[in-house]
Coordinates of C-alpha atoms in Angstrom, one line a residue:
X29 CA 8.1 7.4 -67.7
X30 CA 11.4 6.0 -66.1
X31 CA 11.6 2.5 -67.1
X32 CA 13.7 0.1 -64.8
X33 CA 16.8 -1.1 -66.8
X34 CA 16.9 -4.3 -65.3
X35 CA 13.2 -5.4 -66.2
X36 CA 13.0 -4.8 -70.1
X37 CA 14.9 -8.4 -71.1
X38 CA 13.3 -11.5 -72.6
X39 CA 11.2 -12.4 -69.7
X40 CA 9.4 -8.8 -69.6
X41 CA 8.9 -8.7 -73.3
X42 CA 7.0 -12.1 -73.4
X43 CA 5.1 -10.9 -70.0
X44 CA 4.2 -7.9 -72.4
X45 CA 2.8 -9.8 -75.5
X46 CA 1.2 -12.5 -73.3
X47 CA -2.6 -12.5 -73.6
X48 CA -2.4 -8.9 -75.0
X49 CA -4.3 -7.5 -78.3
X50 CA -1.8 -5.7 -80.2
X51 CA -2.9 -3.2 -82.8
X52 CA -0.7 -3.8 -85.5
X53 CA 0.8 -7.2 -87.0
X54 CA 4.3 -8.4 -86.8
X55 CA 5.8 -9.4 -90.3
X56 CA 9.4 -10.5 -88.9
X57 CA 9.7 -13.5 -87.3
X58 CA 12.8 -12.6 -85.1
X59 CA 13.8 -9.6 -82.6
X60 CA 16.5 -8.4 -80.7
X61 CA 16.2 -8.3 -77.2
X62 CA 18.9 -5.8 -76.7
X63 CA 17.4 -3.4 -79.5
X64 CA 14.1 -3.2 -77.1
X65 CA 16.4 -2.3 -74.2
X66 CA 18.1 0.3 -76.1
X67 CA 15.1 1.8 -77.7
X68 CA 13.2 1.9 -74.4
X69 CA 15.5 3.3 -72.9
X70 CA 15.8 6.0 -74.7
X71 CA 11.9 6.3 -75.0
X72 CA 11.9 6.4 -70.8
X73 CA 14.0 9.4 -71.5
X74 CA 11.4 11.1 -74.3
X75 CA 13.9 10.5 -77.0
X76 CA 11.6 10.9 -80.6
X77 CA 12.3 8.6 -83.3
X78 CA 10.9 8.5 -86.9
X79 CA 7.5 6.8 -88.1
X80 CA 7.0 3.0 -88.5
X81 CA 6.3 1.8 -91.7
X82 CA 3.5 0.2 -92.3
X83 CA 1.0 -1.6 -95.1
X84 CA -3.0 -1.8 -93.7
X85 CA -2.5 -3.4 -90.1
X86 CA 1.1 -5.0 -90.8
X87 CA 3.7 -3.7 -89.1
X88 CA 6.6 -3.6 -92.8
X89 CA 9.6 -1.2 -90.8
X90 CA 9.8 -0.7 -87.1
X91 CA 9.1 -3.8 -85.6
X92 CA 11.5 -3.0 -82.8
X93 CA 10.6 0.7 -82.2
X94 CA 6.9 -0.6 -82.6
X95 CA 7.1 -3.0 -79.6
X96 CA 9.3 -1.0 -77.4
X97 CA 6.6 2.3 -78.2
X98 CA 4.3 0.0 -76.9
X99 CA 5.9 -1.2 -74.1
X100 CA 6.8 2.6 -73.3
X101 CA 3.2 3.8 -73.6
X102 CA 4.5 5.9 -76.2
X103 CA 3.1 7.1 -79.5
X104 CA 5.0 6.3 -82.7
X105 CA 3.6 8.0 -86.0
X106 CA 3.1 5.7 -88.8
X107 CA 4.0 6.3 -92.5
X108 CA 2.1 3.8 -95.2
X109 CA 4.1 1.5 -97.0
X110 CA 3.0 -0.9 -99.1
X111 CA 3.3 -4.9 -98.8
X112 CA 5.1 -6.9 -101.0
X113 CA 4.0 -10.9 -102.1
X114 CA 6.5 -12.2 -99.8
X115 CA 5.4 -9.9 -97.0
X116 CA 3.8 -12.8 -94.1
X117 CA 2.0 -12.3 -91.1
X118 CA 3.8 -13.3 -87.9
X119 CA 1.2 -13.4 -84.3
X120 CA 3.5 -11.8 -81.9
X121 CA 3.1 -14.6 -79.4
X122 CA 5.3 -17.3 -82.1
X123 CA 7.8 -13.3 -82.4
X124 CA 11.5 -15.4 -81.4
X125 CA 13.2 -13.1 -78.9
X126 CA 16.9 -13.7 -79.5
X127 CA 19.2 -12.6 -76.5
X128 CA 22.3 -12.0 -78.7
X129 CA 22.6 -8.0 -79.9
X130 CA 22.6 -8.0 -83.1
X131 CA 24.0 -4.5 -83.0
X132 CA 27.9 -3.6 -83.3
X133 CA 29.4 -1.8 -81.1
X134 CA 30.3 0.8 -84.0
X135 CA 26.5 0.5 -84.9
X136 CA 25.6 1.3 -81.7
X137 CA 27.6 4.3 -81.5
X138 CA 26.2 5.4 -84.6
X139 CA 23.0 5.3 -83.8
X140 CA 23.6 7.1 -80.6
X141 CA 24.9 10.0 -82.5
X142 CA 21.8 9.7 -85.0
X143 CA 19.3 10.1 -81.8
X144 CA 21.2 12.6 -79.9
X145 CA 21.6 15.0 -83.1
X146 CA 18.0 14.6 -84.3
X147 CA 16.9 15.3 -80.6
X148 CA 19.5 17.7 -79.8
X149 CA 21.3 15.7 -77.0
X150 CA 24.8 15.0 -76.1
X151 CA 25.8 11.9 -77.5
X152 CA 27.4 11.0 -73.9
X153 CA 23.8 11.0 -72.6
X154 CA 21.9 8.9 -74.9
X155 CA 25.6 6.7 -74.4
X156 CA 24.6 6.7 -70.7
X157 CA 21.3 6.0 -70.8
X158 CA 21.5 2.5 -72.8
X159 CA 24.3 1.1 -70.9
X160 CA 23.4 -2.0 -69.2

């Protein structure tokens, strides 16, 4: 399932949503292009995450582990949530794909420690493997 660094950017991802039925329903109107990378990345490499949250067929947590799962061809588990009055349903097709991380560099360390420990990884690897 080795994915090709250079193809998940902004360009991929709207290739990917393009005339495609997906399951669940976005409820966030922005993503971060860079989270994707990351996240597939790490799923080209088998790396487990926790469940999505969500409420009937919206997606309410996970909406960047939910695309990138798709994108992967991988399977995400799903834990119900429920919705709350302001929750809104966003088509995936009007989804703004900013280029800008929105991740720190600390964040991202952290979070590379997070998915090496709960997959039992060395941190330098999971590092390695979502460096552009």
């Amino acid at each position: 399932m080795e994915s090709n660094k250079k193809n998940i950017n902004l360009e991929y991802i709207q290739n990917f949503i393009k005339g495609r039925e997906i399951p669940l329903v976005a409820t966030q109107t922005k993503l971060s292009v860079q989270i994707i990378f990351r996240l597939c990345q790490k799923m080209a490499h088998d790396i487990k995450f926790d469940e999505i949250k969500v409420s009937g067929h919206l997606v309410i947590d996970g909406h960047h582990r939910y695309l990138s799962a798709l994108i992967m061809a991988v399977e995400l588990g799903q834990l119900a949530t429920h919705a709350t009055s302001a929750t809104q349903e966003v088509g995936w097709d009007t989804v703004l794909f900013d280029e800008e991380d929105w991740d720190t560099p600390a964040k991202i360390a952290h979070l590379n420690e997070m998915d090496a420990k709960y997959n039992n990884l060395e941190v330098d690897f999971v590092k390695g493997i979502t460096t552009r």
